[in-house]
Tab-separated table of C-alpha atoms in Angstrom:
chain	number	residue	atom	x	y	z
A	1	UNK	CA	10.469	-25.159	20.938
A	2	UNK	CA	6.695	-25.124	19.765
A	3	UNK	CA	4.383	-23.191	17.690
A	4	UNK	CA	4.496	-20.179	20.549
A	5	UNK	CA	8.025	-20.122	21.213
A	6	UNK	CA	8.517	-19.192	17.482
A	7	UNK	CA	5.698	-17.203	17.876
A	8	UNK	CA	7.392	-15.174	20.278
A	9	UNK	CA	10.384	-14.502	18.115
A	10	UNK	CA	7.983	-13.334	15.771
A	11	UNK	CA	7.054	-10.502	18.004
A	12	UNK	CA	10.284	-9.811	19.532
A	13	UNK	CA	11.326	-9.115	15.763
A	14	UNK	CA	8.337	-7.070	14.680
A	15	UNK	CA	9.001	-4.643	17.641
A	16	UNK	CA	11.979	-3.767	15.567
A	17	UNK	CA	10.278	-1.794	13.354
A	18	UNK	CA	8.540	0.155	16.286
A	19	UNK	CA	8.124	3.646	14.943
A	20	UNK	CA	8.991	3.366	11.784
A	21	UNK	CA	6.333	1.161	10.043
A	22	UNK	CA	3.299	3.843	10.837
A	23	UNK	CA	0.644	3.507	9.133
A	24	UNK	CA	2.073	0.364	8.547
A	25	UNK	CA	1.448	-2.175	11.244
A	26	UNK	CA	4.440	-4.023	13.225
A	27	UNK	CA	5.194	-7.422	11.564
A	28	UNK	CA	7.391	-10.326	12.616
A	29	UNK	CA	8.027	-13.476	10.751
A	30	UNK	CA	10.277	-16.759	11.295
A	31	UNK	CA	10.247	-19.590	9.425
A	32	UNK	CA	11.042	-23.541	10.160
A	33	UNK	CA	12.004	-26.686	8.560
A	34	UNK	CA	12.897	-29.575	10.451
A	35	UNK	CA	12.713	-27.796	13.736
A	36	UNK	CA	15.090	-25.660	12.709
A	37	UNK	CA	14.899	-21.485	12.394
A	38	UNK	CA	16.139	-21.043	8.610
A	39	UNK	CA	15.149	-17.442	7.873
A	40	UNK	CA	13.982	-14.273	10.053
A	41	UNK	CA	12.285	-10.802	8.998
A	42	UNK	CA	10.198	-8.051	9.938
A	43	UNK	CA	8.619	-5.131	8.426
A	44	UNK	CA	11.377	-2.339	8.859
A	45	UNK	CA	10.114	0.898	7.482
A	46	UNK	CA	6.733	1.775	5.310
A	47	UNK	CA	7.462	1.222	2.377
A	48	UNK	CA	9.777	-1.534	2.355
A	49	UNK	CA	9.520	-5.322	2.395
A	50	UNK	CA	6.998	-6.987	4.466
A	51	UNK	CA	8.238	-9.504	6.904
A	52	UNK	CA	7.279	-12.491	5.156
A	53	UNK	CA	9.449	-11.187	2.096
A	54	UNK	CA	12.141	-10.417	4.410
A	55	UNK	CA	11.977	-13.905	6.076
A	56	UNK	CA	11.997	-15.833	2.834
A	57	UNK	CA	15.156	-13.756	1.424
A	58	UNK	CA	16.950	-14.574	4.630
A	59	UNK	CA	16.393	-18.276	4.453
A	60	UNK	CA	19.953	-20.140	4.178
A	61	UNK	CA	18.253	-23.356	2.457
A	62	UNK	CA	15.181	-23.923	0.291
A	63	UNK	CA	12.034	-23.103	2.520
A	64	UNK	CA	10.000	-25.769	0.850
A	65	UNK	CA	7.932	-27.694	3.117
A	66	UNK	CA	8.849	-25.165	5.912
A	67	UNK	CA	6.230	-23.577	8.526
A	68	UNK	CA	6.028	-20.278	8.385
A	69	UNK	CA	4.889	-18.060	11.687
A	70	UNK	CA	4.182	-14.551	11.119
A	71	UNK	CA	2.468	-12.256	13.814
A	72	UNK	CA	0.000	-10.718	11.335
A	73	UNK	CA	-1.856	-12.490	8.502
A	74	UNK	CA	-0.289	-12.260	5.165
A	75	UNK	CA	-1.510	-9.276	2.846
A	76	UNK	CA	-3.189	-10.501	-0.420
A	77	UNK	CA	-3.588	-7.491	-2.182
A	78	UNK	CA	-1.083	-4.818	-4.329
A	79	UNK	CA	-0.084	-2.085	-2.245
A	80	UNK	CA	3.321	-0.233	-1.422
A	81	UNK	CA	4.408	-4.183	-1.930
A	82	UNK	CA	3.471	-6.521	-3.917
A	83	UNK	CA	1.036	-9.807	-2.087
A	84	UNK	CA	2.821	-11.801	0.407
A	85	UNK	CA	0.697	-15.045	-0.071
A	86	UNK	CA	1.743	-15.245	-3.284
A	87	UNK	CA	5.610	-14.871	-2.498
A	88	UNK	CA	4.185	-18.280	0.470
A	89	UNK	CA	3.076	-20.084	-2.356
A	90	UNK	CA	5.827	-19.609	-4.885
A	91	UNK	CA	8.217	-20.597	-1.718
A	92	UNK	CA	6.608	-23.766	-1.537
A	93	UNK	CA	5.644	-22.962	2.027
A	94	UNK	CA	3.685	-25.788	3.388
A	95	UNK	CA	2.113	-24.321	6.794
A	96	UNK	CA	1.374	-21.019	7.953
A	97	UNK	CA	0.618	-20.182	11.693
A	98	UNK	CA	-0.698	-16.870	12.281
A	99	UNK	CA	-1.006	-14.516	15.361
A	100	UNK	CA	-3.126	-11.829	14.307
A	101	UNK	CA	-6.623	-11.367	11.639
A	102	UNK	CA	-6.030	-7.626	9.766
A	103	UNK	CA	-9.166	-5.881	10.165
A	104	UNK	CA	-7.834	-4.093	6.674
A	105	UNK	CA	-10.912	-4.792	4.312
A	106	UNK	CA	-8.581	-5.473	1.410
A	107	UNK	CA	-7.039	-8.317	3.819
A	108	UNK	CA	-9.623	-9.311	6.227
A	109	UNK	CA	-9.456	-13.263	6.556
A	110	UNK	CA	-9.062	-13.079	2.550
A	111	UNK	CA	-4.988	-13.833	2.533
A	112	UNK	CA	-5.711	-17.240	5.280
A	113	UNK	CA	-8.611	-18.127	2.413
A	114	UNK	CA	-6.627	-17.606	-0.646
A	115	UNK	CA	-3.506	-19.974	0.619
A	116	UNK	CA	-5.921	-22.362	2.260
A	117	UNK	CA	-7.711	-22.527	-1.708
A	118	UNK	CA	-3.846	-23.381	-2.748
A	119	UNK	CA	-3.273	-25.990	-0.086
A	120	UNK	CA	-1.869	-24.355	2.574
A	121	UNK	CA	-2.065	-25.480	6.035
A	122	UNK	CA	-3.240	-22.493	7.661
A	123	UNK	CA	-3.693	-22.097	12.104
A	124	UNK	CA	-4.487	-19.104	13.542
A	125	UNK	CA	-5.130	-17.396	17.026
A	126	UNK	CA	-1.714	-18.579	17.974
A	127	UNK	CA	-0.584	-15.647	21.015
A	128	UNK	CA	-3.171	-13.687	19.705
A	129	UNK	CA	-3.856	-11.674	22.663
A	130	UNK	CA	-0.043	-10.607	22.333
A	131	UNK	CA	0.254	-10.057	18.473
A	132	UNK	CA	-3.253	-7.831	18.974
A	133	UNK	CA	-1.212	-5.851	21.507
A	134	UNK	CA	1.472	-5.226	19.446
A	135	UNK	CA	-0.675	-3.627	16.542
A	136	UNK	CA	-3.295	-1.267	18.774
A	137	UNK	CA	-2.629	1.428	16.988
A	138	UNK	CA	-2.762	0.130	13.446
A	139	UNK	CA	-6.117	-1.542	14.315
A	140	UNK	CA	-7.664	1.584	15.314
A	141	UNK	CA	-6.501	3.555	12.599
A	142	UNK	CA	-7.415	1.102	9.942
A	143	UNK	CA	-11.027	0.798	11.757
A	144	UNK	CA	-11.753	4.120	12.400
A	145	UNK	CA	-9.700	6.310	9.966
A	146	UNK	CA	-8.501	8.462	12.579
A	147	UNK	CA	-5.189	8.415	14.931
A	148	UNK	CA	-4.898	6.943	17.835
A	149	UNK	CA	-4.315	9.793	20.357
A	150	UNK	CA	-2.380	8.971	23.790
A	151	UNK	CA	-2.607	11.572	26.491
A	152	UNK	CA	0.292	12.048	28.577
A	153	UNK	CA	1.009	14.502	31.137
A	154	UNK	CA	3.470	14.564	34.571
A	155	UNK	CA	1.976	15.782	37.709
A	156	UNK	CA	2.772	15.775	40.786
A	157	UNK	CA	1.386	13.307	43.577
A	158	UNK	CA	-0.927	16.577	44.369
A	159	UNK	CA	-2.212	16.803	40.418
A	160	UNK	CA	-0.148	19.970	39.733
A	161	UNK	CA	1.899	20.451	36.545
A	162	UNK	CA	3.772	23.409	37.557
A	163	UNK	CA	3.945	25.718	40.503
A	164	UNK	CA	1.758	28.659	41.117
A	165	UNK	CA	4.502	30.497	39.151
A	166	UNK	CA	4.017	28.127	36.467
A	167	UNK	CA	7.439	26.932	36.635
A	168	UNK	CA	7.151	23.431	35.456
A	169	UNK	CA	10.615	21.634	34.660
A	170	UNK	CA	11.045	19.146	36.041
A	171	UNK	CA	8.401	17.254	37.871
A	172	UNK	CA	9.369	13.829	36.540
A	173	UNK	CA	12.805	11.844	36.200
A	174	UNK	CA	15.283	11.180	33.828
A	175	UNK	CA	14.280	7.709	33.680
A	176	UNK	CA	10.527	8.471	32.843
A	177	UNK	CA	11.881	11.609	30.503
A	178	UNK	CA	13.171	8.877	28.657
A	179	UNK	CA	10.153	7.036	28.606
A	180	UNK	CA	8.340	10.109	27.055
A	181	UNK	CA	11.342	10.214	24.150
A	182	UNK	CA	10.799	6.699	23.285
A	183	UNK	CA	7.240	7.658	22.701
A	184	UNK	CA	7.513	10.213	20.821
A	185	UNK	CA	9.757	8.034	18.270
A	186	UNK	CA	6.738	5.098	18.551
A	187	UNK	CA	3.938	7.484	17.787
A	188	UNK	CA	3.510	9.356	14.206
A	189	UNK	CA	2.676	12.913	15.794
A	190	UNK	CA	3.253	15.068	19.280
A	191	UNK	CA	0.363	17.816	19.552
A	192	UNK	CA	0.034	20.638	21.922
A	193	UNK	CA	-1.254	23.668	22.011
A	194	UNK	CA	-0.406	27.475	21.820
A	195	UNK	CA	-0.235	27.859	25.212
A	196	UNK	CA	2.333	25.106	26.018
A	197	UNK	CA	4.302	27.129	23.082
A	198	UNK	CA	4.214	30.608	24.327
A	199	UNK	CA	4.965	29.017	28.071
A	200	UNK	CA	7.858	26.685	27.455
A	201	UNK	CA	9.233	27.238	23.854
A	202	UNK	CA	9.961	24.318	23.199
A	203	UNK	CA	11.233	21.684	20.233
A	204	UNK	CA	8.753	18.780	20.951
A	205	UNK	CA	11.612	16.414	19.198
A	206	UNK	CA	12.757	13.025	19.792
A	207	UNK	CA	16.255	12.808	21.724
A	208	UNK	CA	16.247	9.272	21.703
A	209	UNK	CA	19.337	7.989	20.220
A	210	UNK	CA	18.439	6.648	16.358
A	211	UNK	CA	14.966	8.014	17.369
A	212	UNK	CA	12.475	9.298	14.861
A	213	UNK	CA	10.923	13.041	14.990
A	214	UNK	CA	7.295	13.031	15.764
A	215	UNK	CA	5.317	15.529	13.079
A	216	UNK	CA	4.819	18.745	15.398
A	217	UNK	CA	1.041	19.622	15.547
A	218	UNK	CA	0.607	23.010	17.373
A	219	UNK	CA	-3.121	23.466	17.759
A	220	UNK	CA	-3.395	27.691	17.272
A	221	UNK	CA	-7.113	29.248	16.519
A	222	UNK	CA	-5.866	32.805	16.249
A	223	UNK	CA	-2.192	32.070	15.510
A	224	UNK	CA	-0.216	32.967	18.193
A	225	UNK	CA	2.729	31.137	18.002
A	226	UNK	CA	5.689	33.521	17.839
A	227	UNK	CA	7.594	33.525	14.465
A	228	UNK	CA	10.906	33.579	16.281
A	229	UNK	CA	9.715	30.461	18.421
A	230	UNK	CA	11.618	27.293	18.435
A	231	UNK	CA	9.078	25.623	16.658
A	232	UNK	CA	8.700	27.666	13.683
A	233	UNK	CA	12.608	28.050	13.542
A	234	UNK	CA	12.534	24.484	13.176
A	235	UNK	CA	9.694	23.608	10.915
A	236	UNK	CA	12.167	23.328	7.873
A	237	UNK	CA	13.906	20.258	9.670
A	238	UNK	CA	10.969	18.760	11.610
A	239	UNK	CA	7.453	18.746	9.959
A	240	UNK	CA	5.452	21.080	11.525
A	241	UNK	CA	1.116	21.640	10.747
A	242	UNK	CA	-0.088	24.672	12.805
A	243	UNK	CA	-4.023	23.900	12.817
A	244	UNK	CA	-5.646	27.700	13.241
A	245	UNK	CA	-9.448	28.994	12.594
A	246	UNK	CA	-10.457	30.307	9.591
A	247	UNK	CA	-10.090	34.480	11.047
A	248	UNK	CA	-6.594	33.010	11.155
A	249	UNK	CA	-5.843	32.215	7.242
A	250	UNK	CA	-4.700	35.744	6.370
A	251	UNK	CA	-1.991	35.837	8.431
A	252	UNK	CA	-0.682	32.440	7.261
A	253	UNK	CA	1.873	33.504	4.643
A	254	UNK	CA	4.909	33.820	7.120
A	255	UNK	CA	4.655	30.418	8.660
A	256	UNK	CA	4.441	28.684	5.328
A	257	UNK	CA	7.426	30.783	4.391
A	258	UNK	CA	9.121	29.574	7.003
A	259	UNK	CA	8.384	25.771	6.183
A	260	UNK	CA	5.068	24.977	8.449
A	261	UNK	CA	1.776	23.610	6.654
A	262	UNK	CA	-0.681	25.955	7.885
A	263	UNK	CA	-4.299	24.063	8.368
A	264	UNK	CA	-7.358	26.410	8.369
A	265	UNK	CA	-9.890	24.542	10.496
A	266	UNK	CA	-13.626	25.185	11.722
A	267	UNK	CA	-13.856	25.751	15.356
A	268	UNK	CA	-15.865	24.602	17.602
A	269	UNK	CA	-16.832	26.747	21.238
A	270	UNK	CA	-13.824	29.113	20.054
A	271	UNK	CA	-11.090	26.623	19.380
A	272	UNK	CA	-10.160	24.722	16.352
A	273	UNK	CA	-12.687	21.259	16.167
A	274	UNK	CA	-10.299	18.463	17.500
A	275	UNK	CA	-12.610	16.176	15.694
A	276	UNK	CA	-12.204	17.598	12.119
A	277	UNK	CA	-8.670	17.845	12.705
A	278	UNK	CA	-8.103	14.387	13.540
A	279	UNK	CA	-10.189	13.313	10.309
A	280	UNK	CA	-7.424	15.366	8.362
A	281	UNK	CA	-4.512	14.002	9.983
A	282	UNK	CA	-5.977	10.063	8.983
A	283	UNK	CA	-6.277	11.110	5.757
A	284	UNK	CA	-2.554	12.050	5.403
A	285	UNK	CA	-1.848	8.866	7.001
A	286	UNK	CA	-0.985	10.160	10.351
A	287	UNK	CA	-2.085	6.833	12.566
A	288	UNK	CA	-1.138	8.291	16.109
A	289	UNK	CA	-0.658	11.211	18.191
A	290	UNK	CA	1.187	11.726	21.557
A	291	UNK	CA	-1.207	14.947	22.919
A	292	UNK	CA	1.677	17.036	25.143
A	293	UNK	CA	-1.052	19.946	25.876
A	294	UNK	CA	-1.958	21.851	28.690
A	295	UNK	CA	-5.209	21.747	31.039
A	296	UNK	CA	-7.196	23.364	28.418
A	297	UNK	CA	-6.442	21.273	25.175
A	298	UNK	CA	-6.896	18.195	27.298
A	299	UNK	CA	-10.334	18.769	28.353
A	300	UNK	CA	-11.094	19.591	24.776
A	301	UNK	CA	-9.946	16.356	23.736
A	302	UNK	CA	-11.621	14.163	26.362
A	303	UNK	CA	-14.369	16.427	25.709
A	304	UNK	CA	-14.944	15.637	22.543
A	305	UNK	CA	-13.959	12.048	22.438
A	306	UNK	CA	-10.816	12.146	20.567
A	307	UNK	CA	-8.682	10.423	23.483
A	308	UNK	CA	-8.181	6.676	23.534
A	309	UNK	CA	-5.334	6.488	25.880
A	310	UNK	CA	-4.217	8.321	28.960
A	311	UNK	CA	-0.507	8.332	30.460
A	312	UNK	CA	-0.286	10.455	33.773
A	313	UNK	CA	3.219	10.391	35.143
A	314	UNK	CA	2.880	11.135	38.659
A	315	UNK	CA	5.743	12.373	40.833
A	316	UNK	CA	6.596	11.758	44.638
A	317	UNK	CA	6.214	15.537	45.283
A	318	UNK	CA	4.257	17.769	46.504
A	319	UNK	CA	3.750	21.728	45.007
A	320	UNK	CA	0.443	23.061	46.766
A	321	UNK	CA	-1.186	25.942	45.724
A	322	UNK	CA	-5.011	26.927	44.684
A	323	UNK	CA	-4.119	28.840	41.742
A	324	UNK	CA	-1.091	26.168	40.497
A	325	UNK	CA	-2.655	24.292	37.341
A	326	UNK	CA	-3.836	20.949	37.100
A	327	UNK	CA	-3.360	18.346	33.727
A	328	UNK	CA	-7.360	18.275	32.599
A	329	UNK	CA	-8.930	22.244	33.326
A	330	UNK	CA	-12.058	22.988	31.041
A	331	UNK	CA	-15.188	23.438	32.215
A	332	UNK	CA	-15.141	19.672	33.726
A	333	UNK	CA	-18.190	17.606	34.490
A	334	UNK	CA	-20.933	18.119	36.862
A	335	UNK	CA	-20.944	15.233	38.863
A	336	UNK	CA	-18.996	12.213	39.645
A	337	UNK	CA	-21.248	9.830	37.577
A	338	UNK	CA	-19.879	11.893	34.330
A	339	UNK	CA	-16.181	11.535	35.115
A	340	UNK	CA	-13.976	9.888	32.434
A	341	UNK	CA	-13.179	6.388	33.296
A	342	UNK	CA	-9.963	4.442	32.868
A	343	UNK	CA	-10.057	0.274	31.845
A	344	UNK	CA	-7.561	-1.948	31.739
A	345	UNK	CA	-5.384	0.323	33.983
A	346	UNK	CA	-1.694	-0.324	34.837
A	347	UNK	CA	0.527	1.333	37.226
A	348	UNK	CA	4.393	0.821	36.700
A	349	UNK	CA	7.383	2.151	38.931
A	350	UNK	CA	9.377	4.113	36.514
A	351	UNK	CA	12.516	5.354	38.439
A	352	UNK	CA	11.239	7.603	41.370
A	353	UNK	CA	8.012	7.854	39.617
A	354	UNK	CA	5.054	6.004	39.002
A	355	UNK	CA	3.245	6.065	35.295
A	356	UNK	CA	-0.557	5.157	35.180
A	357	UNK	CA	-1.869	4.107	32.092
A	358	UNK	CA	-5.225	2.840	30.902
A	359	UNK	CA	-7.837	3.124	28.150
A	360	UNK	CA	-10.284	5.346	27.892
A	361	UNK	CA	-13.550	3.342	28.030
A	362	UNK	CA	-15.785	4.533	25.708
A	363	UNK	CA	-18.687	2.730	26.471
A	364	UNK	CA	-19.097	4.966	29.488
A	365	UNK	CA	-17.358	8.264	27.945
A	366	UNK	CA	-17.803	8.529	24.105
A	367	UNK	CA	-17.820	10.958	21.790
A	368	UNK	CA	-20.150	14.282	23.069
C-alpha cells in the first residue's frame, strides 16, 4: 500500500462521523509503522476525541517512528479538545501526511508549521480533492460563519411538486425518500415555510435507523403555525425554531410554553429576512440547512443568495395542470440571462427517479 491507499482508508473512517460532528469537520486518521496499520481513528462526535488522538489511543504497539495519515490538518489550539499537534509530538510520530488544509484561522497552516519546527516530516495534498469534498459544509461555515444551504425538492418530469388539487405524496419513490432521510441526518437543520406546515402537517424528522433528527426551522412571518400541529406538539423532543416577524412577537408565549424557540427577526419584502436568519443560525453553530420549502420560500432563498446547492429529485411522471405548483415560485427572473445557474452538476439514478444536483454558481448569481 502507498500514501494514497492509506489516505483512502482514513477517508472511509472519517465518514463514520457524518451527521454527528457538526459544526466540526469529519476527520479520519491512520497510523502506519513498518507498512502495518497499528492504529485507526475518526472524529465520532462534536466534543469527542479528534481523529488523531483516537488513532493514537487505538495503537496496538508504540507509535514512535510511525507515519500518521490524516484527512485534515491537525489542530494546534485549545478548543473542545486539546491540540492534536502536541499529542503527535508526545507519541514520537516521525511523519505526518495530510489531505486538506484547515481554513480555520486558529489553524490555517499553523499546525503544519508547528510540526515541522519540531522535526516532524510533513507532506500535504495527498488526495486533497477527495478530502476537500468530504468537508464542503465545514469549509463554507468556517469561512462565512453562515450555514451551508441545500435546497431540495421532488418534482415530476413536467416540473410539478403537487397536482392541481395540492396532493403531493408521493412524487419520488422509496429509494429517493430514503436518500432524503440520510440527508436529514447529515445536515444540522431542516427548514420549511408555514405554507408547508399548513398543507402537510409534517414532522420533518429523520426516519433513518440510528439517525439524528435535524433542528427544525419554520419560516412563519405572521406566526400561523397551528398550536396542535405535529411540529409544535413534538417541540420538546425535537429542537424547533419558529422564525417570525416583529409584529408576531406578542403571540409567541404559547409556542414557547410548548417548547419552541421563537426568533423575532426583521422583515424583507413582507417576509422574514432570510439573510439575517442565516447569520443568527451561524452564530448558534448551525452549520448546514436542508431547505425543504415550497415555491415561495425557495424563490426567496435564491433571491437573497443564501442557497449553495440544489437537489432536484425528478420522477418519471407527468401531472399536468396550469395551476399545479412548481418548485420555485415568486416573481422570477425577467430574461433567461438572469437565471440561477448550477455548476458541477451531476445526475444520479436512485431507484426509478433521478437526482440532479449542482452548486449555485455565485459568480453568475450572487447576493442580490
